[in-house]
mmCIF file with all atom_site columns, C-alpha atoms in Angstrom:
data_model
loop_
_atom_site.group_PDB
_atom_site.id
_atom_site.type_symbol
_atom_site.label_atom_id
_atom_site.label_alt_id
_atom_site.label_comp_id
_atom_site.label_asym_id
_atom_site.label_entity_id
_atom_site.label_seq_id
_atom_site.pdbx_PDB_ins_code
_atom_site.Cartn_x
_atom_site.Cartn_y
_atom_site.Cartn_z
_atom_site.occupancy
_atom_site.B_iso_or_equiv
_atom_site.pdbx_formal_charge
_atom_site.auth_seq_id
_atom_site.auth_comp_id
_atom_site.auth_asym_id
_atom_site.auth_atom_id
_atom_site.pdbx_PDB_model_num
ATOM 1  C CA . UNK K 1 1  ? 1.619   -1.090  16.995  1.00 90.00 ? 1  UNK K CA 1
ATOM 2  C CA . UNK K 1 2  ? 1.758   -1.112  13.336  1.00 96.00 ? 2  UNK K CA 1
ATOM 3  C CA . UNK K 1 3  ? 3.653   -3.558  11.806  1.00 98.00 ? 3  UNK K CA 1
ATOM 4  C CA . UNK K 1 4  ? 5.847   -2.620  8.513   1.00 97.00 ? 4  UNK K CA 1
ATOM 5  C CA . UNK K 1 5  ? 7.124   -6.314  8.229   1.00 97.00 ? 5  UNK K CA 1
ATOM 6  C CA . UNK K 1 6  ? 3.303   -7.121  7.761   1.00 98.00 ? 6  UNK K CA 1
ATOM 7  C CA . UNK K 1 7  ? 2.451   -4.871  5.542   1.00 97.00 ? 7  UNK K CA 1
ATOM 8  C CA . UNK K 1 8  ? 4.879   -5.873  2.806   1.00 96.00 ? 8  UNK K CA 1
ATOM 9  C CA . UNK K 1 9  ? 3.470   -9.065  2.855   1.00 96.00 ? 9  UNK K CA 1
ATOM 10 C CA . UNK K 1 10 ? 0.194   -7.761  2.513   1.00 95.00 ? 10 UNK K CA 1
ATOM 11 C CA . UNK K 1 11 ? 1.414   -5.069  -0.405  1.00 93.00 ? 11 UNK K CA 1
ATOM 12 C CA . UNK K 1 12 ? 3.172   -8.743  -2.024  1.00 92.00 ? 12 UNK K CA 1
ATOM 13 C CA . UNK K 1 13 ? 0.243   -10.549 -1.952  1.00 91.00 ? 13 UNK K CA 1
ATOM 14 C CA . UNK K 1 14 ? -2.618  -7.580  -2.672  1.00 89.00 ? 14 UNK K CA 1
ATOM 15 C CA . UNK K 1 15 ? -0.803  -4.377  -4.095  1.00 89.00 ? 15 UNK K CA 1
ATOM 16 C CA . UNK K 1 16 ? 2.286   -6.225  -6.646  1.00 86.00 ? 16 UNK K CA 1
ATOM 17 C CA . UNK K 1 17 ? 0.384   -6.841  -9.552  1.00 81.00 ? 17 UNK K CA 1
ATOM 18 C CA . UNK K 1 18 ? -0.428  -3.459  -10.361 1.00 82.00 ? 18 UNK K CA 1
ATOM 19 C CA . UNK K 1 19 ? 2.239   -1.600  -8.196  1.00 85.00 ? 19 UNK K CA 1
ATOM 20 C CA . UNK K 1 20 ? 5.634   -1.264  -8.184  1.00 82.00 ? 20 UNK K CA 1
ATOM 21 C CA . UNK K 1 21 ? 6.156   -2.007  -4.513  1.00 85.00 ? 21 UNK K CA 1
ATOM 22 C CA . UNK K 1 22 ? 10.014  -1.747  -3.644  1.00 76.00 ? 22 UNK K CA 1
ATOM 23 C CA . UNK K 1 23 ? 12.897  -0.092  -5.250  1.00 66.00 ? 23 UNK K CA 1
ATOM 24 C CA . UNK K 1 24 ? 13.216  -2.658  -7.926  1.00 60.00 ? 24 UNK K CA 1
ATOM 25 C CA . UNK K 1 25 ? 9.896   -4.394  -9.940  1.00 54.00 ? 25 UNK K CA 1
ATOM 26 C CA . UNK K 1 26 ? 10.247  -8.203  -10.420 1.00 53.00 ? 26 UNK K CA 1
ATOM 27 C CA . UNK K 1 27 ? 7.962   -8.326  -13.281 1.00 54.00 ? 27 UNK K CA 1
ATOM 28 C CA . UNK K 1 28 ? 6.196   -5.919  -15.159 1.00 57.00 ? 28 UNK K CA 1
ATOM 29 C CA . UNK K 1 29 ? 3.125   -3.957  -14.196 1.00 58.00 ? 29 UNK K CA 1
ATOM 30 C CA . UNK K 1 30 ? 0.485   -1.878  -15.730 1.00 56.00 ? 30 UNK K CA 1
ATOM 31 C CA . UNK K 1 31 ? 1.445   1.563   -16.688 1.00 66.00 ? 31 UNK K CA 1
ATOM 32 C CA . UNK K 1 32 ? -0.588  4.056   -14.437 1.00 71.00 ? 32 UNK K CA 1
ATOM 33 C CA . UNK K 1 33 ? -0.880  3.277   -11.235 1.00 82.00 ? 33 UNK K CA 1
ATOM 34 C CA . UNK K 1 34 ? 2.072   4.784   -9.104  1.00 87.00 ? 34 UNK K CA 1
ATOM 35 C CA . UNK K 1 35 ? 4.559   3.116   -7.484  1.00 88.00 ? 35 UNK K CA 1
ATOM 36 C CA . UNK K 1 36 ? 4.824   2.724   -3.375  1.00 91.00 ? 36 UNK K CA 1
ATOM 37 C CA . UNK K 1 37 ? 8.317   4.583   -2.885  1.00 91.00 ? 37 UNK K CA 1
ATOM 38 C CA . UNK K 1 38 ? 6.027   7.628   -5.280  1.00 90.00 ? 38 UNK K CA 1
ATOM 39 C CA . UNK K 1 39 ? 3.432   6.798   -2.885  1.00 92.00 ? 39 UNK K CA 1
ATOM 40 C CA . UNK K 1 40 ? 5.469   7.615   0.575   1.00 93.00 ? 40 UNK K CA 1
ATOM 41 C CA . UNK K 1 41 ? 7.137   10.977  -1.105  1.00 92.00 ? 41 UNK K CA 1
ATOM 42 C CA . UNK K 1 42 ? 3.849   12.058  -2.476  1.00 93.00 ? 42 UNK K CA 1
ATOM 43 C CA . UNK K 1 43 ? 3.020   13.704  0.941   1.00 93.00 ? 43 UNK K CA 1
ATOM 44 C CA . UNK K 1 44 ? -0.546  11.751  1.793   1.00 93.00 ? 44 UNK K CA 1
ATOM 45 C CA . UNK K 1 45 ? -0.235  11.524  5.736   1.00 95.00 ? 45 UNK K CA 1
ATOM 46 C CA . UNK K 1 46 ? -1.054  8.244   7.308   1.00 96.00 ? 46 UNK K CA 1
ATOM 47 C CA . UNK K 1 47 ? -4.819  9.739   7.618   1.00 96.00 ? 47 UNK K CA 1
ATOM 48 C CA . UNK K 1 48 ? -5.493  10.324  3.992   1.00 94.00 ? 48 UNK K CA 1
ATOM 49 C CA . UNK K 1 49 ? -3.638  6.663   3.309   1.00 94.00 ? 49 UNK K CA 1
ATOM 50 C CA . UNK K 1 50 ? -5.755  5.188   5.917   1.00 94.00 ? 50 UNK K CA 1
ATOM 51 C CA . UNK K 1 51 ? -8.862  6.686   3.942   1.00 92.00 ? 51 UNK K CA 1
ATOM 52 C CA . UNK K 1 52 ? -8.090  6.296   0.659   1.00 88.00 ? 52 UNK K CA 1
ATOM 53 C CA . UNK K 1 53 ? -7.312  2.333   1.882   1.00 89.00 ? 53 UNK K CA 1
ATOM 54 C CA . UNK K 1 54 ? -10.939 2.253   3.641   1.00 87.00 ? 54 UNK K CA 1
ATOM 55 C CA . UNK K 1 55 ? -12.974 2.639   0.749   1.00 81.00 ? 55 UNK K CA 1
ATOM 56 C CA . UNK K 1 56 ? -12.964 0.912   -2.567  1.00 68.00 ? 56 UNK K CA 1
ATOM 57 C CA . UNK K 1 57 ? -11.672 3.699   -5.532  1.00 70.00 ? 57 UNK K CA 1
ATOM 58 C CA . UNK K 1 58 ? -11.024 3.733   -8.727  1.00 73.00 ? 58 UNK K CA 1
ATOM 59 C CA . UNK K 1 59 ? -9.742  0.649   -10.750 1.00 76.00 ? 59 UNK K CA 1
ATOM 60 C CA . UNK K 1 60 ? -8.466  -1.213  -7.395  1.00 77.00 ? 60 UNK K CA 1
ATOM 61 C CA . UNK K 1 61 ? -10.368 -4.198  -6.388  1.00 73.00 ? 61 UNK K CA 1
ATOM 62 C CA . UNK K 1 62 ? -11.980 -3.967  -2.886  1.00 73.00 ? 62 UNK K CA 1
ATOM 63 C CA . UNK K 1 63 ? -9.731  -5.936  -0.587  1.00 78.00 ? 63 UNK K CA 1
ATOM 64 C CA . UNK K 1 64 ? -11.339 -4.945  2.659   1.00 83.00 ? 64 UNK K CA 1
ATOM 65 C CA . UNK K 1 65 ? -8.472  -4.993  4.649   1.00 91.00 ? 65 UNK K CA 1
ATOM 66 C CA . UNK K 1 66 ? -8.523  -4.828  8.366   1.00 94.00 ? 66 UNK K CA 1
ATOM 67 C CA . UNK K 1 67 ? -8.012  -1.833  10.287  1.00 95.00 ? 67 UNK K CA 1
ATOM 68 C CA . UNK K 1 68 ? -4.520  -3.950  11.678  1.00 97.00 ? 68 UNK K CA 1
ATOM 69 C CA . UNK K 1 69 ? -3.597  -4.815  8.314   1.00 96.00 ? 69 UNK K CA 1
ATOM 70 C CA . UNK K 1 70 ? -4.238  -1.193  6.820   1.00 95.00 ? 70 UNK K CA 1
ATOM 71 C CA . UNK K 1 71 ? -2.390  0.453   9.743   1.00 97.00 ? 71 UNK K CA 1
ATOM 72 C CA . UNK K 1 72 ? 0.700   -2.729  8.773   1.00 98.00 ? 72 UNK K CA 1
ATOM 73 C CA . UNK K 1 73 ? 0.648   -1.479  5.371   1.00 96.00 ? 73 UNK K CA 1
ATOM 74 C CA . UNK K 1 74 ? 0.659   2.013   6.054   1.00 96.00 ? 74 UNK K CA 1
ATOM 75 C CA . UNK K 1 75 ? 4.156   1.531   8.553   1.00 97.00 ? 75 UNK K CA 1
ATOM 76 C CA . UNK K 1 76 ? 5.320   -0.245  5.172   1.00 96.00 ? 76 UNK K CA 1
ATOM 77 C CA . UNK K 1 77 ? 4.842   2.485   2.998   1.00 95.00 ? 77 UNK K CA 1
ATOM 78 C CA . UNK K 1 78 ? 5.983   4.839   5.234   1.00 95.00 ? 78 UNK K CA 1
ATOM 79 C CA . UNK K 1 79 ? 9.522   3.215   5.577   1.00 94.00 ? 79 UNK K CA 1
ATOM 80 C CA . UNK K 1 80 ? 10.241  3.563   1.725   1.00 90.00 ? 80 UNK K CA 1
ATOM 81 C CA . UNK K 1 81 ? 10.835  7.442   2.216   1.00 81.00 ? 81 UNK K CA 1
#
């Protein structure tokens, strides 16, 4: 099973210097990119996360994340409803 503990630390280590992970930012970031609680009200289901988090896009680097690690992150994003 997924786990959302794991994927904050993966969206602290990867995702925070670009997004706005949690509620509050502890330094700034780059105008643009949306943060995670936009991210789990936008309405993407875990399917189109899991595919837009697959496949390098846009400006994001390619982290090639596991399919373990994608699924943690997922549960993560998907608790900040």
């Amino acid at each position: 099973p997924a786990d959302a503990t794991k994927g904050a630390q993966i969206a602290r280590q990867w995702c925070a210097n670009c997004h706005v992970i949690g509620g509050n930012p502890t330094a700034a970031v780059p105008q643009g990119p949306p943060t995670f609680p936009t991210i789990a009200r936008s309405g993407m289901t875990s399917d189109h996360l899991r595919a837009f988090l697959s496949h390098p896009h846009g400006a994001m680097p390619d982290l090639a994340l596991s399919r373990s690690e994608i699924d943690d992150l997922i549960a993560y994003i998907e608790g900040l409803h």
